[in-house]
Coordinates of C-alpha atoms in Angstrom, one line a residue:
M1 CA -0.1 0.2 -0.4
A2 CA 1.2 3.7 -0.4
S3 CA 2.5 5.9 1.8
F4 CA 0.2 8.1 3.2
A5 CA 2.1 11.1 2.1
S6 CA 2.5 9.9 -1.6
M7 CA -1.2 8.6 -1.7
L8 CA -2.1 13.0 -0.6
A9 CA 0.6 13.9 -3.3
N10 CA -1.0 12.2 -5.5
L11 CA -4.7 13.4 -5.3
K12 CA -3.7 16.8 -4.8
A13 CA -1.4 16.3 -8.2
A14 CA -5.1 15.3 -9.6
N15 CA -5.9 18.3 -9.7
S16 CA -3.2 20.5 -10.8
P17 CA -4.4 22.0 -14.3
S18 CA -1.7 20.5 -15.4
T19 CA -3.1 16.7 -15.7
Q20 CA -7.3 16.9 -16.0
N21 CA -9.6 19.9 -17.7
F22 CA -11.8 20.1 -15.6
P23 CA -13.7 23.6 -14.4
P24 CA -12.1 25.0 -11.5
P25 CA -13.2 23.4 -8.2
S26 CA -16.8 23.3 -7.6
F27 CA -16.5 23.9 -3.4
K28 CA -14.5 26.9 -2.4
P29 CA -12.8 26.4 1.5
D30 CA -15.2 28.6 2.7
D31 CA -18.3 28.1 1.2
P32 CA -20.6 28.0 3.8
M33 CA -22.6 24.6 2.6
I34 CA -19.2 22.5 3.5
T35 CA -17.8 24.8 6.8
R36 CA -19.2 21.8 8.6
T37 CA -16.5 19.0 8.5
S38 CA -17.2 15.5 9.2
S39 CA -17.6 14.1 12.0
L40 CA -14.9 11.9 11.6
N41 CA -11.2 12.9 10.2
S42 CA -10.8 11.3 7.0
V43 CA -7.2 12.7 6.3
N44 CA -6.4 10.3 9.6
I45 CA -7.8 7.6 7.5
L46 CA -6.2 8.3 4.6
R47 CA -3.0 8.0 7.4
S48 CA -3.7 4.8 8.7
G49 CA -5.6 2.9 5.7
R50 CA -8.9 1.9 7.9
K51 CA -11.7 2.5 7.6
N52 CA -13.9 4.8 10.6
A53 CA -10.7 5.6 11.8
T54 CA -10.3 7.4 15.0
P55 CA -10.0 11.6 14.5
A56 CA -7.0 12.7 16.1
P57 CA -8.1 15.2 18.6
A58 CA -8.3 18.8 16.7
P59 CA -10.4 22.6 18.1
A60 CA -14.0 22.6 18.8
P61 CA -15.6 23.6 15.1
A62 CA -17.2 26.4 15.2
P63 CA -20.7 25.9 15.6
A64 CA -22.3 25.3 12.0
P65 CA -25.0 27.6 11.0
A66 CA -28.5 26.5 10.4
T67 CA -28.3 24.8 6.7
A68 CA -26.0 22.8 7.8
T69 CA -28.0 20.7 10.3
A70 CA -28.4 16.8 10.0
T71 CA -32.1 16.9 10.8
A72 CA -35.0 19.0 10.2
P73 CA -36.8 19.5 13.2
A74 CA -39.4 18.1 14.6
S75 CA -41.9 20.8 14.1
T76 CA -40.8 21.1 10.8
P77 CA -42.2 18.7 7.8
S78 CA -39.1 16.4 6.2
N79 CA -38.4 17.2 2.9
I80 CA -37.1 14.5 -0.2
A81 CA -35.4 16.3 -2.3
I82 CA -34.9 14.3 -6.4
C83 CA -32.0 15.0 -7.5
A84 CA -32.0 14.2 -11.6
T85 CA -29.1 14.4 -14.1
I86 CA -30.4 14.5 -16.8
V87 CA -29.4 14.7 -20.9
D88 CA -32.3 17.6 -22.1
N89 CA -35.5 16.2 -21.3
F90 CA -37.7 15.0 -18.1
P91 CA -40.4 13.1 -20.0
H92 CA -41.7 11.5 -16.4
S93 CA -41.9 14.8 -15.0
D94 CA -46.0 15.0 -15.0
I95 CA -45.4 11.4 -12.9
W96 CA -43.2 12.9 -10.7
Q97 CA -45.1 16.5 -10.3
K98 CA -47.7 14.2 -9.1
W99 CA -45.5 12.1 -6.4
A100 CA -44.5 15.3 -4.9
Q101 CA -48.0 17.1 -3.9
S102 CA -47.9 15.6 -0.5
T103 CA -51.8 14.9 1.5
N104 CA -49.5 15.8 5.2
P105 CA -47.3 18.7 4.3
S106 CA -46.9 19.7 7.3
K107 CA -45.0 16.5 8.1
Y108 CA -43.1 15.5 4.4
T109 CA -42.7 17.6 1.3
A110 CA -40.4 16.7 -1.6
S111 CA -39.0 19.0 -4.7
L112 CA -37.4 18.5 -8.0
H113 CA -34.1 19.6 -9.1
L114 CA -32.4 19.0 -12.1
H115 CA -28.6 19.1 -13.8
P116 CA -29.7 18.7 -17.7
K117 CA -26.0 18.9 -19.8
N118 CA -28.6 20.8 -23.1
P119 CA -29.8 23.7 -21.2
D120 CA -31.0 25.0 -23.8
N121 CA -32.8 22.5 -25.6
I122 CA -35.3 22.2 -22.4
Q123 CA -38.4 24.5 -24.2
N124 CA -40.9 23.7 -20.5
S125 CA -41.0 27.0 -18.3
Y126 CA -41.6 24.5 -15.2
L127 CA -38.3 22.5 -16.3
K128 CA -37.1 25.8 -16.6
S129 CA -37.8 27.0 -13.6
I130 CA -36.3 23.7 -11.1
C131 CA -32.9 23.7 -13.5
I132 CA -29.5 24.0 -12.0
D133 CA -26.9 26.7 -12.7
S134 CA -23.9 25.2 -14.4
S135 CA -21.6 24.9 -17.4
I136 CA -20.6 21.5 -16.9
Q137 CA -22.0 18.7 -19.9
P138 CA -21.2 15.4 -18.6
D139 CA -21.2 12.8 -21.1
W140 CA -22.0 8.4 -20.6
N141 CA -19.3 7.2 -17.9
D142 CA -17.8 10.7 -17.9
V143 CA -16.5 12.3 -14.0
R144 CA -18.5 14.6 -15.1
I145 CA -21.6 13.7 -14.3
V146 CA -20.3 13.4 -10.6
Q147 CA -19.6 17.5 -10.7
A148 CA -23.5 17.3 -11.8
M149 CA -24.9 15.1 -9.1
L150 CA -22.1 17.1 -6.5
L151 CA -23.8 20.5 -7.6
L152 CA -27.0 18.9 -7.5
I153 CA -26.6 18.2 -3.3
K154 CA -25.7 21.7 -2.8
K155 CA -28.9 23.3 -3.9
A156 CA -31.1 20.8 -2.3
L157 CA -29.2 21.3 1.3
E158 CA -29.8 24.9 0.7
N159 CA -33.9 23.7 2.1
P160 CA -32.5 23.8 5.8
N161 CA -36.2 21.0 5.7
T162 CA -33.9 18.5 2.9
R163 CA -33.2 15.1 5.4
F164 CA -32.9 12.9 2.3
L165 CA -31.7 13.3 -0.9
I166 CA -31.9 10.9 -4.1
L167 CA -29.9 10.6 -7.0
C168 CA -31.4 9.8 -9.9
T169 CA -32.0 10.0 -13.8
E170 CA -34.4 11.2 -16.2
S171 CA -35.2 7.6 -16.8
C172 CA -36.0 6.8 -12.7
L173 CA -39.7 6.4 -11.9
P174 CA -41.3 6.0 -8.2
I175 CA -43.5 2.9 -7.5
T176 CA -44.4 4.0 -3.8
N177 CA -46.5 7.3 -3.6
L178 CA -44.4 10.3 -1.1
A179 CA -46.3 9.1 2.0
D180 CA -45.1 5.7 2.0
C181 CA -41.4 6.7 0.7
A182 CA -40.8 9.4 3.5
E183 CA -41.8 6.5 5.7
K184 CA -39.6 4.3 5.3
L185 CA -36.8 6.8 5.0
T186 CA -37.7 8.0 7.9
K187 CA -37.6 4.7 9.8
T188 CA -34.6 3.5 8.8
N189 CA -32.9 6.7 9.2
K190 CA -30.1 6.0 6.7
S191 CA -28.5 6.6 3.3
W192 CA -29.3 3.9 1.3
L193 CA -27.0 2.2 -1.5
R194 CA -26.2 -1.2 -2.4
H195 CA -22.4 -1.6 -1.7
Y196 CA -19.8 -3.9 -2.0
D197 CA -15.9 -3.6 -2.0
K198 CA -12.8 -5.0 -3.5
N199 CA -13.1 -8.3 -2.1
S200 CA -16.5 -8.7 -3.2
A201 CA -15.8 -7.1 -6.7
T202 CA -17.5 -9.6 -9.3
S203 CA -15.1 -9.6 -12.4
K204 CA -11.6 -8.8 -13.5
F205 CA -13.1 -5.9 -15.3
D206 CA -14.9 -4.5 -11.9
E207 CA -10.9 -5.0 -10.0
L208 CA -9.1 -3.5 -12.7
Q209 CA -11.1 -0.6 -14.0
C210 CA -13.5 -0.2 -11.1
F211 CA -11.0 -0.1 -8.1
G212 CA -7.6 -0.9 -9.6
P213 CA -6.8 2.5 -10.7
L214 CA -7.7 4.7 -7.9
E215 CA -5.5 2.5 -5.5
K216 CA -2.2 5.0 -5.7
Y217 CA -4.6 8.1 -4.6
I218 CA -6.9 5.8 -1.8
P219 CA -6.3 3.0 0.6
S220 CA -8.5 -0.3 -1.0
N221 CA -9.8 -1.3 2.1
V222 CA -11.2 1.8 2.1
I223 CA -12.9 1.9 -2.0
S224 CA -15.8 1.1 -2.7
K225 CA -18.7 0.8 -4.8
A226 CA -22.5 0.8 -5.1
L227 CA -25.0 -0.8 -7.9
P228 CA -26.5 1.0 -8.8
G229 CA -25.0 4.4 -8.6
W230 CA -28.0 5.9 -8.1
I231 CA -28.6 6.2 -4.6
C232 CA -30.1 7.9 -1.7
L233 CA -28.2 10.6 0.6
R234 CA -29.0 11.5 4.4
R235 CA -28.7 14.8 5.3
D236 CA -25.4 15.2 7.2
H237 CA -24.0 12.7 4.8
A238 CA -24.6 14.5 1.9
E239 CA -23.0 17.1 4.0
A240 CA -19.7 15.1 4.8
I241 CA -19.6 14.4 0.9
L242 CA -19.2 18.3 0.6
G243 CA -17.3 18.5 3.2
L244 CA -14.3 16.1 1.7
P245 CA -12.1 18.4 -0.2
K246 CA -12.1 20.7 3.0
N247 CA -10.4 18.1 4.7
L248 CA -8.4 17.1 2.4
E249 CA -7.2 20.1 1.3
A250 CA -8.1 19.0 -1.9
E251 CA -10.9 17.8 -5.0
L252 CA -11.6 14.0 -4.6
F253 CA -13.6 14.2 -8.1
P254 CA -10.6 14.3 -10.4
V255 CA -9.0 11.3 -9.6
F256 CA -12.1 9.3 -10.4
K257 CA -11.5 10.3 -14.5
G258 CA -10.4 7.2 -16.0
V259 CA -12.6 5.3 -14.0
W260 CA -15.3 3.1 -15.3
A261 CA -19.1 4.0 -13.6
P262 CA -17.5 7.1 -11.4
E263 CA -20.3 8.0 -10.1
E264 CA -21.1 3.7 -9.1
M265 CA -17.4 4.0 -7.6
F266 CA -16.9 8.0 -5.7
F267 CA -20.3 8.3 -3.1
P268 CA -19.7 4.7 -1.8
T269 CA -15.6 5.4 -1.5
A270 CA -16.1 9.2 -0.2
L271 CA -19.1 7.7 2.4
N272 CA -15.9 5.2 3.8
L273 CA -13.3 8.4 3.6
A274 CA -15.7 10.5 6.1
G275 CA -16.5 7.6 8.0
C276 CA -19.9 7.4 7.4
L277 CA -20.4 3.9 5.4
N278 CA -20.7 1.5 8.0
D279 CA -24.3 -1.0 9.0
E280 CA -25.0 1.7 11.3
E281 CA -25.8 4.9 9.3
V282 CA -26.6 3.3 5.6
E283 CA -28.7 0.4 4.9
N284 CA -27.5 -1.9 2.2
R285 CA -30.0 -2.4 -0.5
M286 CA -31.1 -0.7 -4.1
V287 CA -33.5 2.3 -3.2
I288 CA -33.3 2.6 -6.9
F289 CA -34.2 -1.0 -8.4
A290 CA -32.0 -1.4 -11.7
E291 CA -31.6 -4.8 -13.1
W292 CA -28.8 -6.1 -16.0
D293 CA -29.1 -8.8 -18.1
R294 CA -27.0 -11.4 -17.3
H295 CA -27.0 -13.4 -20.5
A296 CA -26.0 -9.6 -22.7
K297 CA -23.0 -9.4 -24.5
G298 CA -20.2 -6.6 -25.5
S299 CA -20.9 -3.1 -24.7
D300 CA -24.7 -3.9 -23.3
K301 CA -23.4 -5.5 -20.6
A302 CA -22.8 -2.4 -18.9
H303 CA -26.6 -1.1 -19.3
P304 CA -29.6 -2.0 -17.0
V305 CA -32.4 -3.9 -19.0
T306 CA -34.8 -1.8 -19.8
F307 CA -39.4 -1.7 -18.7
D308 CA -39.9 -0.7 -22.7
S309 CA -41.7 -3.8 -24.0
D310 CA -43.8 -7.0 -23.4
A311 CA -40.6 -9.1 -22.6
T312 CA -39.7 -7.5 -19.4
G313 CA -43.6 -6.2 -18.5
G314 CA -42.7 -2.9 -18.6
L315 CA -45.0 -0.8 -15.9
C316 CA -47.0 -3.4 -14.0
V317 CA -48.3 -4.8 -11.1
E318 CA -46.6 -7.3 -10.9
N319 CA -43.1 -5.7 -11.2
V320 CA -43.4 -3.0 -8.7
E321 CA -44.8 -5.5 -6.1
R322 CA -41.3 -7.6 -7.2
W323 CA -39.4 -4.1 -7.3
R324 CA -41.3 -3.2 -3.8
E325 CA -40.4 -6.5 -1.8
G326 CA -37.2 -6.2 -2.7
G327 CA -37.3 -3.1 -0.9
S328 CA -37.1 -0.7 -4.0
L329 CA -38.7 2.8 -3.5
F330 CA -37.6 3.7 -7.2
A331 CA -37.0 2.2 -10.3
R332 CA -34.9 2.6 -13.4
K333 CA -34.7 2.2 -16.6
F334 CA -38.0 3.8 -17.9
K335 CA -36.6 5.3 -21.3
Y336 CA -40.1 5.6 -22.6
Y337 CA -43.1 7.7 -22.2
V338 CA -45.3 5.7 -19.3
G339 CA -47.5 7.6 -18.8
L340 CA -49.4 9.3 -16.0
R341 CA -52.8 7.2 -15.4
N342 CA -51.1 4.4 -16.2
W343 CA -48.6 5.2 -13.4
E344 CA -51.3 6.1 -11.8
S345 CA -53.5 2.9 -12.2
V346 CA -50.5 0.8 -11.3
I347 CA -49.3 2.3 -8.0
G348 CA -53.1 2.6 -6.8
E349 CA -53.6 -1.3 -7.3
V350 CA -50.4 -2.4 -5.7
D351 CA -51.0 0.7 -2.7
G352 CA -54.9 -1.2 -2.8
R353 CA -53.4 -5.0 -2.3
R354 CA -51.4 -3.9 0.5
G355 CA -54.1 -2.2 2.6
G356 CA -53.5 0.9 1.2
G357 CA -52.1 3.4 3.0
E358 CA -51.2 7.1 3.7
G359 CA -51.5 9.6 0.8
N360 CA -53.0 7.2 -1.2
S361 CA -56.1 9.3 -2.5
N362 CA -54.1 11.0 -4.6
L363 CA -53.1 8.2 -6.9
K364 CA -56.5 5.8 -8.8
K365 CA -56.3 2.1 -8.3
R366 CA -56.9 0.0 -11.1
K367 CA -60.8 -1.0 -12.7
R368 CA -61.2 -4.8 -13.2

């Protein structure tokens, strides 16, 4: 294993303009959104090469600003922020708007935030209103996706009531109503991501293209992967990730350039560096259901199954029940428009079969 000094030097070198062509760092050291340092010192974790290392003694931090509260006060509603990285369309915006209509706004709310690759192509006034300002134009399998996701996180945290953040794409759909989603997230009070380390890597490709390129920057037993890479973050975990550049004195995301599926590697590894990737704080399951065709060949192996055909069943009662039984609250991949009435009908029928739940009056049950 490389020494702490060499790892930190490599990390800082990766931030040099001569070694990468990214825009300037997204977060400045005095940014109020990251002045709250994580409870565990990520530099000390790098120094020891161990996960969850005990931090070195440090002076008591200054009081955190109101926007950096780990959870919203009990008297205010808990907000679930949907943070979607898109190209230039959000085809299911009607479904997401319907889903976000809380039947108990004093208890829970939802907000929508978009990072478009091509914002000039968006004509819908509502979609324009929920797009964040950014000049980043990420491609598929591009580390700039991580940058876009970080900017979405920062925007979502501007709402002091935001308690959970769902990182997703335009091909994702909710498969439960907002009330049930909020109840399940609040009950566990954890981040949700299915993650594993190099010892559990599923293939040589994983070892060589995902874990291997990071080992000169980060201890190998700290590097982790989430599959899928679209996850749920608890507020304080999101804040800890935004605080890593201050702790490390360098941006973390540039070292993920050239790593396969960088978003799948960045967030669990960042959580591990912040000392948060443990069973007490993270639910090790998919918040957004996705599956891969084991019989796919070549580049098709990298893409999840799309639920747009008779072969996969699409958005149907049987699929939604199966996805929910696995513990997921959302699902992907839906490339084509599903239709608001169809979504309401399917979700309403599944809710009805399960005895309903708070907030189901917004959804229509399928007529038999």
